[in-house]
């Protein structure tokens, strides 16, 4: 391997690292670069809502805040201050998330997919810009199983893509409970399905917030030698079937979807099927969480 | 214009897509190309080639992070152009050009083993970067992705040039150790 090979491989690192690198340097770049139209660089930096679909929903909800919410905001601010003082600055994402959830009845559901499409990735040779999921090797499956069991057992952390921190499931729930208005966050059940058909199943955990059982799910996925967690709103993923398809709500392109994942996150794939046919499919079997033993995971 | 609107223009095969890309990301791509090529004309050509590559790849590809998608193309094209220029300086003649032309006849350009190895190496580097502190990672990416000079990085981060050099030295050492451990 030559240095040039390494330099070329570095060219395909995660897009988030590429964008992150310039976050604090845009202003300086503007000063230094007079020979090109750097005015575009402000726009280069994606807003949170472009990166994460759920933040789009937060933006929507913020526009529609009612007076009654002011109290909640004050409480949230106090809670956040306390949390920061206690060294727990990670609940902001949860706060946004839950705030939107609490206000979900005030507005119609509007899901904005950041990519604006539902196409699965195809590899682009010329650009060498993105990578596709590879078929699992037996070792991948075993490594995934071991890691996912460790996370389910609370022995190991997973990387929460929404809040961009590594947490255990217990900490994930505890962070949620820091948000004013949230009394309890529990994982009540789990199942495993190969959502993206890469032969390595994902774990789907059902989240119960206060008394709400339609909050959403936490999808745990083994990826790049670590377990990553993606939080889905209930309406982004429900009625999960054994063939890994599921229902969504609010997308004009259709109700039934499946998922793909890449380094940027998840993407919907449209499934062309009549609603009645989808309803006839076998649903997944859910198991109580926490379970006594996860040794039969993936079997 | 929002990124998804620009991408929709590509899907609609509207040439306006190129114009909007240039308005929004022309400077960004030029900056990447110029850091590699240090030549205005070459950099401009790389940017134009980037637009052509985007035009060829969208559709079917739908980039999830348009800026990074364009940046990666620009970087790849500029590095190829740089290598070509270097080869011409060394030997000149038609050989490098012929080699470049022949590349298009080879389906992948590298063997499946090489492709797999590169993919595994990429995964290792992503994991390595993920384990660095945010500042270290950003400095590494500024230097080895954007090819910013140590001086530029020092200005961007408010560090001294020697501190940047020392940080980069440490990160390279860590990467060397990590890659050895991974079997490279």
JSON list of C-alpha atoms in Angstrom, two decimals, chain A residues 65-266:
[
{"chain": "A", "resi": 65, "resn": "UNK", "atom": "CA", "xyz": [-45.86, 26.16, 19.51]},
{"chain": "A", "resi": 66, "resn": "UNK", "atom": "CA", "xyz": [-48.80, 27.20, 21.60]},
{"chain": "A", "resi": 67, "resn": "UNK", "atom": "CA", "xyz": [-48.72, 29.47, 24.60]},
{"chain": "A", "resi": 68, "resn": "UNK", "atom": "CA", "xyz": [-49.21, 26.54, 26.91]},
{"chain": "A", "resi": 69, "resn": "UNK", "atom": "CA", "xyz": [-45.89, 25.18, 25.76]},
{"chain": "A", "resi": 70, "resn": "UNK", "atom": "CA", "xyz": [-43.98, 28.12, 27.20]},
{"chain": "A", "resi": 71, "resn": "UNK", "atom": "CA", "xyz": [-44.09, 26.59, 30.63]},
{"chain": "A", "resi": 72, "resn": "UNK", "atom": "CA", "xyz": [-42.69, 23.38, 29.27]},
{"chain": "A", "resi": 73, "resn": "UNK", "atom": "CA", "xyz": [-39.87, 25.30, 27.58]},
{"chain": "A", "resi": 74, "resn": "UNK", "atom": "CA", "xyz": [-38.99, 27.05, 30.83]},
{"chain": "A", "resi": 75, "resn": "UNK", "atom": "CA", "xyz": [-38.99, 23.71, 32.58]},
{"chain": "A", "resi": 76, "resn": "UNK", "atom": "CA", "xyz": [-36.91, 22.23, 29.80]},
{"chain": "A", "resi": 77, "resn": "UNK", "atom": "CA", "xyz": [-34.40, 25.07, 30.07]},
{"chain": "A", "resi": 78, "resn": "UNK", "atom": "CA", "xyz": [-34.13, 24.53, 33.82]},
{"chain": "A", "resi": 79, "resn": "UNK", "atom": "CA", "xyz": [-33.80, 20.80, 33.27]},
{"chain": "A", "resi": 80, "resn": "UNK", "atom": "CA", "xyz": [-31.12, 21.30, 30.65]},
{"chain": "A", "resi": 81, "resn": "UNK", "atom": "CA", "xyz": [-29.21, 23.66, 32.93]},
{"chain": "A", "resi": 82, "resn": "UNK", "atom": "CA", "xyz": [-29.35, 21.11, 35.71]},
{"chain": "A", "resi": 83, "resn": "UNK", "atom": "CA", "xyz": [-28.33, 18.40, 33.30]},
{"chain": "A", "resi": 84, "resn": "UNK", "atom": "CA", "xyz": [-25.36, 20.39, 32.04]},
{"chain": "A", "resi": 85, "resn": "UNK", "atom": "CA", "xyz": [-24.32, 21.15, 35.60]},
{"chain": "A", "resi": 86, "resn": "UNK", "atom": "CA", "xyz": [-24.52, 17.45, 36.28]},
{"chain": "A", "resi": 87, "resn": "UNK", "atom": "CA", "xyz": [-22.40, 16.77, 33.23]},
{"chain": "A", "resi": 88, "resn": "UNK", "atom": "CA", "xyz": [-25.26, 15.34, 31.24]},
{"chain": "A", "resi": 89, "resn": "UNK", "atom": "CA", "xyz": [-25.49, 17.45, 28.16]},
{"chain": "A", "resi": 90, "resn": "UNK", "atom": "CA", "xyz": [-26.88, 14.72, 26.03]},
{"chain": "A", "resi": 91, "resn": "UNK", "atom": "CA", "xyz": [-30.55, 15.13, 26.67]},
{"chain": "A", "resi": 92, "resn": "UNK", "atom": "CA", "xyz": [-31.06, 17.98, 24.23]},
{"chain": "A", "resi": 93, "resn": "UNK", "atom": "CA", "xyz": [-31.86, 15.58, 21.44]},
{"chain": "A", "resi": 94, "resn": "UNK", "atom": "CA", "xyz": [-34.29, 13.76, 23.61]},
{"chain": "A", "resi": 95, "resn": "UNK", "atom": "CA", "xyz": [-35.86, 17.09, 24.65]},
{"chain": "A", "resi": 96, "resn": "UNK", "atom": "CA", "xyz": [-36.49, 18.04, 21.04]},
{"chain": "A", "resi": 97, "resn": "UNK", "atom": "CA", "xyz": [-37.75, 14.62, 20.28]},
{"chain": "A", "resi": 98, "resn": "UNK", "atom": "CA", "xyz": [-40.13, 14.37, 23.17]},
{"chain": "A", "resi": 99, "resn": "UNK", "atom": "CA", "xyz": [-41.35, 17.93, 22.84]},
{"chain": "A", "resi": 100, "resn": "UNK", "atom": "CA", "xyz": [-42.39, 17.16, 19.30]},
{"chain": "A", "resi": 101, "resn": "UNK", "atom": "CA", "xyz": [-43.99, 13.95, 20.40]},
{"chain": "A", "resi": 102, "resn": "UNK", "atom": "CA", "xyz": [-46.05, 15.71, 23.06]},
{"chain": "A", "resi": 103, "resn": "UNK", "atom": "CA", "xyz": [-47.33, 18.13, 20.47]},
{"chain": "A", "resi": 104, "resn": "UNK", "atom": "CA", "xyz": [-47.95, 15.64, 17.74]},
{"chain": "A", "resi": 105, "resn": "UNK", "atom": "CA", "xyz": [-51.72, 15.97, 17.96]},
{"chain": "A", "resi": 106, "resn": "UNK", "atom": "CA", "xyz": [-51.59, 19.69, 17.20]},
{"chain": "A", "resi": 107, "resn": "UNK", "atom": "CA", "xyz": [-50.53, 19.18, 13.63]},
{"chain": "A", "resi": 108, "resn": "UNK", "atom": "CA", "xyz": [-50.84, 16.71, 10.84]},
{"chain": "A", "resi": 109, "resn": "UNK", "atom": "CA", "xyz": [-47.92, 14.39, 10.58]},
{"chain": "A", "resi": 110, "resn": "UNK", "atom": "CA", "xyz": [-45.40, 15.66, 8.11]},
{"chain": "A", "resi": 111, "resn": "UNK", "atom": "CA", "xyz": [-42.47, 13.51, 7.42]},
{"chain": "A", "resi": 112, "resn": "UNK", "atom": "CA", "xyz": [-39.66, 15.09, 5.47]},
{"chain": "A", "resi": 113, "resn": "UNK", "atom": "CA", "xyz": [-37.12, 12.67, 4.23]},
{"chain": "A", "resi": 114, "resn": "UNK", "atom": "CA", "xyz": [-33.77, 14.40, 3.99]},
{"chain": "A", "resi": 115, "resn": "UNK", "atom": "CA", "xyz": [-32.85, 12.87, 0.69]},
{"chain": "A", "resi": 116, "resn": "UNK", "atom": "CA", "xyz": [-36.26, 13.53, -0.79]},
{"chain": "A", "resi": 117, "resn": "UNK", "atom": "CA", "xyz": [-36.44, 10.11, -2.32]},
{"chain": "A", "resi": 118, "resn": "UNK", "atom": "CA", "xyz": [-36.79, 6.51, -1.46]},
{"chain": "A", "resi": 119, "resn": "UNK", "atom": "CA", "xyz": [-34.28, 4.99, -3.79]},
{"chain": "A", "resi": 120, "resn": "UNK", "atom": "CA", "xyz": [-31.85, 2.45, -2.56]},
{"chain": "A", "resi": 121, "resn": "UNK", "atom": "CA", "xyz": [-28.18, 3.22, -3.04]},
{"chain": "A", "resi": 122, "resn": "UNK", "atom": "CA", "xyz": [-26.29, 2.09, -6.06]},
{"chain": "A", "resi": 123, "resn": "UNK", "atom": "CA", "xyz": [-22.55, 2.22, -6.09]},
{"chain": "A", "resi": 124, "resn": "UNK", "atom": "CA", "xyz": [-21.06, 4.92, -8.27]},
{"chain": "A", "resi": 125, "resn": "UNK", "atom": "CA", "xyz": [-17.72, 3.93, -9.63]},
{"chain": "A", "resi": 126, "resn": "UNK", "atom": "CA", "xyz": [-16.77, 7.28, -11.10]},
{"chain": "A", "resi": 127, "resn": "UNK", "atom": "CA", "xyz": [-17.59, 9.16, -7.99]},
{"chain": "A", "resi": 128, "resn": "UNK", "atom": "CA", "xyz": [-16.56, 6.46, -5.59]},
{"chain": "A", "resi": 129, "resn": "UNK", "atom": "CA", "xyz": [-18.73, 8.51, -3.34]},
{"chain": "A", "resi": 130, "resn": "UNK", "atom": "CA", "xyz": [-20.80, 6.06, -1.36]},
{"chain": "A", "resi": 131, "resn": "UNK", "atom": "CA", "xyz": [-20.59, 2.43, -0.48]},
{"chain": "A", "resi": 132, "resn": "UNK", "atom": "CA", "xyz": [-23.25, -0.21, -0.61]},
{"chain": "A", "resi": 133, "resn": "UNK", "atom": "CA", "xyz": [-24.05, -2.77, 2.00]},
{"chain": "A", "resi": 134, "resn": "UNK", "atom": "CA", "xyz": [-22.08, -5.95, 1.58]},
{"chain": "A", "resi": 135, "resn": "UNK", "atom": "CA", "xyz": [-23.32, -9.45, 2.11]},
{"chain": "A", "resi": 136, "resn": "UNK", "atom": "CA", "xyz": [-22.55, -10.75, 5.53]},
{"chain": "A", "resi": 137, "resn": "UNK", "atom": "CA", "xyz": [-19.75, -13.16, 6.18]},
{"chain": "A", "resi": 138, "resn": "UNK", "atom": "CA", "xyz": [-20.37, -15.78, 8.90]},
{"chain": "A", "resi": 139, "resn": "UNK", "atom": "CA", "xyz": [-17.96, -13.87, 11.12]},
{"chain": "A", "resi": 140, "resn": "UNK", "atom": "CA", "xyz": [-19.98, -10.69, 10.67]},
{"chain": "A", "resi": 141, "resn": "UNK", "atom": "CA", "xyz": [-23.07, -12.51, 11.79]},
{"chain": "A", "resi": 142, "resn": "UNK", "atom": "CA", "xyz": [-21.37, -13.92, 14.86]},
{"chain": "A", "resi": 143, "resn": "UNK", "atom": "CA", "xyz": [-19.77, -10.58, 15.71]},
{"chain": "A", "resi": 144, "resn": "UNK", "atom": "CA", "xyz": [-23.13, -8.86, 15.26]},
{"chain": "A", "resi": 145, "resn": "UNK", "atom": "CA", "xyz": [-24.85, -11.41, 17.46]},
{"chain": "A", "resi": 146, "resn": "UNK", "atom": "CA", "xyz": [-22.27, -11.11, 20.23]},
{"chain": "A", "resi": 147, "resn": "UNK", "atom": "CA", "xyz": [-22.27, -7.33, 20.16]},
{"chain": "A", "resi": 148, "resn": "UNK", "atom": "CA", "xyz": [-26.04, -7.02, 20.03]},
{"chain": "A", "resi": 149, "resn": "UNK", "atom": "CA", "xyz": [-26.45, -9.44, 22.93]},
{"chain": "A", "resi": 150, "resn": "UNK", "atom": "CA", "xyz": [-23.96, -7.39, 24.94]},
{"chain": "A", "resi": 151, "resn": "UNK", "atom": "CA", "xyz": [-25.93, -4.24, 24.22]},
{"chain": "A", "resi": 152, "resn": "UNK", "atom": "CA", "xyz": [-29.26, -5.90, 25.02]},
{"chain": "A", "resi": 153, "resn": "UNK", "atom": "CA", "xyz": [-27.79, -7.19, 28.29]},
{"chain": "A", "resi": 154, "resn": "UNK", "atom": "CA", "xyz": [-26.59, -3.70, 29.16]},
{"chain": "A", "resi": 155, "resn": "UNK", "atom": "CA", "xyz": [-22.96, -4.80, 29.21]},
{"chain": "A", "resi": 156, "resn": "UNK", "atom": "CA", "xyz": [-21.95, -2.69, 26.28]},
{"chain": "A", "resi": 157, "resn": "UNK", "atom": "CA", "xyz": [-22.86, 0.72, 24.85]},
{"chain": "A", "resi": 158, "resn": "UNK", "atom": "CA", "xyz": [-24.23, 1.46, 21.41]},
{"chain": "A", "resi": 159, "resn": "UNK", "atom": "CA", "xyz": [-23.71, 4.61, 19.38]},
{"chain": "A", "resi": 160, "resn": "UNK", "atom": "CA", "xyz": [-26.92, 6.62, 19.41]},
{"chain": "A", "resi": 161, "resn": "UNK", "atom": "CA", "xyz": [-26.92, 8.26, 15.98]},
{"chain": "A", "resi": 162, "resn": "UNK", "atom": "CA", "xyz": [-29.56, 10.80, 17.01]},
{"chain": "A", "resi": 163, "resn": "UNK", "atom": "CA", "xyz": [-27.66, 12.20, 19.98]},
{"chain": "A", "resi": 164, "resn": "UNK", "atom": "CA", "xyz": [-24.24, 11.17, 18.66]},
{"chain": "A", "resi": 165, "resn": "UNK", "atom": "CA", "xyz": [-23.09, 9.58, 21.89]},
{"chain": "A", "resi": 166, "resn": "UNK", "atom": "CA", "xyz": [-22.35, 6.09, 23.08]},
{"chain": "A", "resi": 167, "resn": "UNK", "atom": "CA", "xyz": [-24.80, 4.93, 25.71]},
{"chain": "A", "resi": 168, "resn": "UNK", "atom": "CA", "xyz": [-26.14, 1.77, 27.22]},
{"chain": "A", "resi": 169, "resn": "UNK", "atom": "CA", "xyz": [-29.84, 1.07, 26.80]},
{"chain": "A", "resi": 170, "resn": "UNK", "atom": "CA", "xyz": [-30.31, 2.00, 30.43]},
{"chain": "A", "resi": 171, "resn": "UNK", "atom": "CA", "xyz": [-28.58, 5.35, 29.91]},
{"chain": "A", "resi": 172, "resn": "UNK", "atom": "CA", "xyz": [-30.57, 5.95, 26.73]},
{"chain": "A", "resi": 173, "resn": "UNK", "atom": "CA", "xyz": [-33.78, 5.60, 28.74]},
{"chain": "A", "resi": 174, "resn": "UNK", "atom": "CA", "xyz": [-32.40, 7.58, 31.68]},
{"chain": "A", "resi": 175, "resn": "UNK", "atom": "CA", "xyz": [-31.47, 10.47, 29.37]},
{"chain": "A", "resi": 176, "resn": "UNK", "atom": "CA", "xyz": [-35.02, 10.47, 28.07]},
{"chain": "A", "resi": 177, "resn": "UNK", "atom": "CA", "xyz": [-36.34, 10.67, 31.59]},
{"chain": "A", "resi": 178, "resn": "UNK", "atom": "CA", "xyz": [-34.32, 13.84, 32.18]},
{"chain": "A", "resi": 179, "resn": "UNK", "atom": "CA", "xyz": [-36.64, 15.68, 29.83]},
{"chain": "A", "resi": 180, "resn": "UNK", "atom": "CA", "xyz": [-39.29, 17.68, 31.70]},
{"chain": "A", "resi": 181, "resn": "UNK", "atom": "CA", "xyz": [-42.67, 16.09, 31.15]},
{"chain": "A", "resi": 182, "resn": "UNK", "atom": "CA", "xyz": [-41.24, 12.61, 30.83]},
{"chain": "A", "resi": 183, "resn": "UNK", "atom": "CA", "xyz": [-41.83, 10.43, 33.83]},
{"chain": "A", "resi": 184, "resn": "UNK", "atom": "CA", "xyz": [-40.59, 7.18, 32.47]},
{"chain": "A", "resi": 185, "resn": "UNK", "atom": "CA", "xyz": [-38.90, 5.75, 29.41]},
{"chain": "A", "resi": 186, "resn": "UNK", "atom": "CA", "xyz": [-38.90, 2.01, 29.15]},
{"chain": "A", "resi": 187, "resn": "UNK", "atom": "CA", "xyz": [-38.10, -0.59, 26.59]},
{"chain": "A", "resi": 188, "resn": "UNK", "atom": "CA", "xyz": [-40.91, -3.09, 26.85]},
{"chain": "A", "resi": 189, "resn": "UNK", "atom": "CA", "xyz": [-40.29, -5.58, 24.06]},
{"chain": "A", "resi": 190, "resn": "UNK", "atom": "CA", "xyz": [-37.89, -6.46, 21.29]},
{"chain": "A", "resi": 191, "resn": "UNK", "atom": "CA", "xyz": [-37.65, -8.46, 18.12]},
{"chain": "A", "resi": 192, "resn": "UNK", "atom": "CA", "xyz": [-35.01, -9.17, 15.49]},
{"chain": "A", "resi": 193, "resn": "UNK", "atom": "CA", "xyz": [-35.49, -8.78, 11.75]},
{"chain": "A", "resi": 194, "resn": "UNK", "atom": "CA", "xyz": [-33.05, -8.33, 8.90]},
{"chain": "A", "resi": 195, "resn": "UNK", "atom": "CA", "xyz": [-34.41, -4.92, 7.93]},
{"chain": "A", "resi": 196, "resn": "UNK", "atom": "CA", "xyz": [-32.04, -4.26, 5.05]},
{"chain": "A", "resi": 197, "resn": "UNK", "atom": "CA", "xyz": [-31.61, -7.85, 3.82]},
{"chain": "A", "resi": 198, "resn": "UNK", "atom": "CA", "xyz": [-27.85, -7.87, 4.34]},
{"chain": "A", "resi": 199, "resn": "UNK", "atom": "CA", "xyz": [-28.12, -11.19, 6.19]},
{"chain": "A", "resi": 200, "resn": "UNK", "atom": "CA", "xyz": [-27.31, -9.59, 9.53]},
{"chain": "A", "resi": 201, "resn": "UNK", "atom": "CA", "xyz": [-30.52, -9.00, 11.48]},
{"chain": "A", "resi": 202, "resn": "UNK", "atom": "CA", "xyz": [-31.22, -5.80, 13.35]},
{"chain": "A", "resi": 203, "resn": "UNK", "atom": "CA", "xyz": [-32.78, -5.59, 16.78]},
{"chain": "A", "resi": 204, "resn": "UNK", "atom": "CA", "xyz": [-35.91, -3.49, 17.13]},
{"chain": "A", "resi": 205, "resn": "UNK", "atom": "CA", "xyz": [-36.77, -2.28, 20.62]},
{"chain": "A", "resi": 206, "resn": "UNK", "atom": "CA", "xyz": [-40.18, -0.93, 21.51]},
{"chain": "A", "resi": 207, "resn": "UNK", "atom": "CA", "xyz": [-40.07, 2.33, 23.47]},
{"chain": "A", "resi": 208, "resn": "UNK", "atom": "CA", "xyz": [-42.74, 3.17, 26.00]},
{"chain": "A", "resi": 209, "resn": "UNK", "atom": "CA", "xyz": [-42.75, 6.82, 27.11]},
{"chain": "A", "resi": 210, "resn": "UNK", "atom": "CA", "xyz": [-45.01, 7.54, 30.08]},
{"chain": "A", "resi": 211, "resn": "UNK", "atom": "CA", "xyz": [-48.24, 5.84, 29.11]},
{"chain": "A", "resi": 212, "resn": "UNK", "atom": "CA", "xyz": [-47.69, 6.24, 25.37]},
{"chain": "A", "resi": 213, "resn": "UNK", "atom": "CA", "xyz": [-47.11, 2.99, 23.57]},
{"chain": "A", "resi": 214, "resn": "UNK", "atom": "CA", "xyz": [-47.00, 4.65, 20.17]},
{"chain": "A", "resi": 215, "resn": "UNK", "atom": "CA", "xyz": [-43.82, 6.59, 20.77]},
{"chain": "A", "resi": 216, "resn": "UNK", "atom": "CA", "xyz": [-41.54, 4.67, 18.49]},
{"chain": "A", "resi": 217, "resn": "UNK", "atom": "CA", "xyz": [-38.75, 2.16, 18.24]},
{"chain": "A", "resi": 218, "resn": "UNK", "atom": "CA", "xyz": [-35.03, 2.00, 18.68]},
{"chain": "A", "resi": 219, "resn": "UNK", "atom": "CA", "xyz": [-33.32, 0.02, 15.93]},
{"chain": "A", "resi": 220, "resn": "UNK", "atom": "CA", "xyz": [-29.96, -1.46, 16.86]},
{"chain": "A", "resi": 221, "resn": "UNK", "atom": "CA", "xyz": [-27.72, -2.33, 13.99]},
{"chain": "A", "resi": 222, "resn": "UNK", "atom": "CA", "xyz": [-24.23, -3.79, 13.87]},
{"chain": "A", "resi": 223, "resn": "UNK", "atom": "CA", "xyz": [-22.24, -1.64, 11.51]},
{"chain": "A", "resi": 224, "resn": "UNK", "atom": "CA", "xyz": [-18.55, -0.81, 11.13]},
{"chain": "A", "resi": 225, "resn": "UNK", "atom": "CA", "xyz": [-17.68, -3.04, 14.07]},
{"chain": "A", "resi": 226, "resn": "UNK", "atom": "CA", "xyz": [-19.98, -1.26, 16.46]},
{"chain": "A", "resi": 227, "resn": "UNK", "atom": "CA", "xyz": [-23.64, -1.26, 17.36]},
{"chain": "A", "resi": 228, "resn": "UNK", "atom": "CA", "xyz": [-25.47, 1.83, 16.21]},
{"chain": "A", "resi": 229, "resn": "UNK", "atom": "CA", "xyz": [-28.91, 2.93, 17.33]},
{"chain": "A", "resi": 230, "resn": "UNK", "atom": "CA", "xyz": [-31.52, 4.73, 15.26]},
{"chain": "A", "resi": 231, "resn": "UNK", "atom": "CA", "xyz": [-34.67, 6.09, 16.87]},
{"chain": "A", "resi": 232, "resn": "UNK", "atom": "CA", "xyz": [-37.77, 5.93, 14.73]},
{"chain": "A", "resi": 233, "resn": "UNK", "atom": "CA", "xyz": [-41.05, 7.66, 15.37]},
{"chain": "A", "resi": 234, "resn": "UNK", "atom": "CA", "xyz": [-43.97, 5.29, 15.57]},
{"chain": "A", "resi": 235, "resn": "UNK", "atom": "CA", "xyz": [-45.32, 6.62, 12.29]},
{"chain": "A", "resi": 236, "resn": "UNK", "atom": "CA", "xyz": [-41.99, 6.12, 10.60]},
{"chain": "A", "resi": 237, "resn": "UNK", "atom": "CA", "xyz": [-42.01, 2.41, 11.36]},
{"chain": "A", "resi": 238, "resn": "UNK", "atom": "CA", "xyz": [-44.92, 0.35, 12.57]},
{"chain": "A", "resi": 239, "resn": "UNK", "atom": "CA", "xyz": [-46.72, -2.93, 11.77]},
{"chain": "A", "resi": 240, "resn": "UNK", "atom": "CA", "xyz": [-43.42, -4.65, 11.22]},
{"chain": "A", "resi": 241, "resn": "UNK", "atom": "CA", "xyz": [-43.71, -7.88, 9.24]},
{"chain": "A", "resi": 242, "resn": "UNK", "atom": "CA", "xyz": [-41.53, -10.96, 9.25]},
{"chain": "A", "resi": 243, "resn": "UNK", "atom": "CA", "xyz": [-40.29, -10.19, 5.75]},
{"chain": "A", "resi": 244, "resn": "UNK", "atom": "CA", "xyz": [-38.84, -6.91, 7.14]},
{"chain": "A", "resi": 245, "resn": "UNK", "atom": "CA", "xyz": [-41.37, -4.64, 5.45]},
{"chain": "A", "resi": 246, "resn": "UNK", "atom": "CA", "xyz": [-43.40, -2.26, 7.58]},
{"chain": "A", "resi": 247, "resn": "UNK", "atom": "CA", "xyz": [-45.94, 0.50, 7.40]},
{"chain": "A", "resi": 248, "resn": "UNK", "atom": "CA", "xyz": [-45.36, 4.23, 7.53]},
{"chain": "A", "resi": 249, "resn": "UNK", "atom": "CA", "xyz": [-47.66, 7.18, 7.56]},
{"chain": "A", "resi": 250, "resn": "UNK", "atom": "CA", "xyz": [-47.52, 10.50, 5.81]},
{"chain": "A", "resi": 251, "resn": "UNK", "atom": "CA", "xyz": [-45.41, 9.67, 2.78]},
{"chain": "A", "resi": 252, "resn": "UNK", "atom": "CA", "xyz": [-47.22, 10.27, -0.48]},
{"chain": "A", "resi": 253, "resn": "UNK", "atom": "CA", "xyz": [-45.07, 7.70, -2.21]},
{"chain": "A", "resi": 254, "resn": "UNK", "atom": "CA", "xyz": [-46.80, 4.86, -0.40]},
{"chain": "A", "resi": 255, "resn": "UNK", "atom": "CA", "xyz": [-47.36, 3.28, 2.94]},
{"chain": "A", "resi": 256, "resn": "UNK", "atom": "CA", "xyz": [-45.24, 0.14, 2.81]},
{"chain": "A", "resi": 257, "resn": "UNK", "atom": "CA", "xyz": [-41.46, 0.43, 3.04]},
{"chain": "A", "resi": 258, "resn": "UNK", "atom": "CA", "xyz": [-38.31, -1.41, 3.87]},
{"chain": "A", "resi": 259, "resn": "UNK", "atom": "CA", "xyz": [-34.98, 0.09, 4.92]},
{"chain": "A", "resi": 260, "resn": "UNK", "atom": "CA", "xyz": [-31.43, 0.38, 3.73]},
{"chain": "A", "resi": 261, "resn": "UNK", "atom": "CA", "xyz": [-28.54, 1.73, 5.75]},
{"chain": "A", "resi": 262, "resn": "UNK", "atom": "CA", "xyz": [-25.28, 3.35, 4.84]},
{"chain": "A", "resi": 263, "resn": "UNK", "atom": "CA", "xyz": [-22.75, 5.54, 6.58]},
{"chain": "A", "resi": 264, "resn": "UNK", "atom": "CA", "xyz": [-25.13, 8.48, 6.43]},
{"chain": "A", "resi": 265, "resn": "UNK", "atom": "CA", "xyz": [-28.00, 6.73, 8.14]},
{"chain": "A", "resi": 266, "resn": "UNK", "atom": "CA", "xyz": [-31.13, 5.01, 6.97]}
]
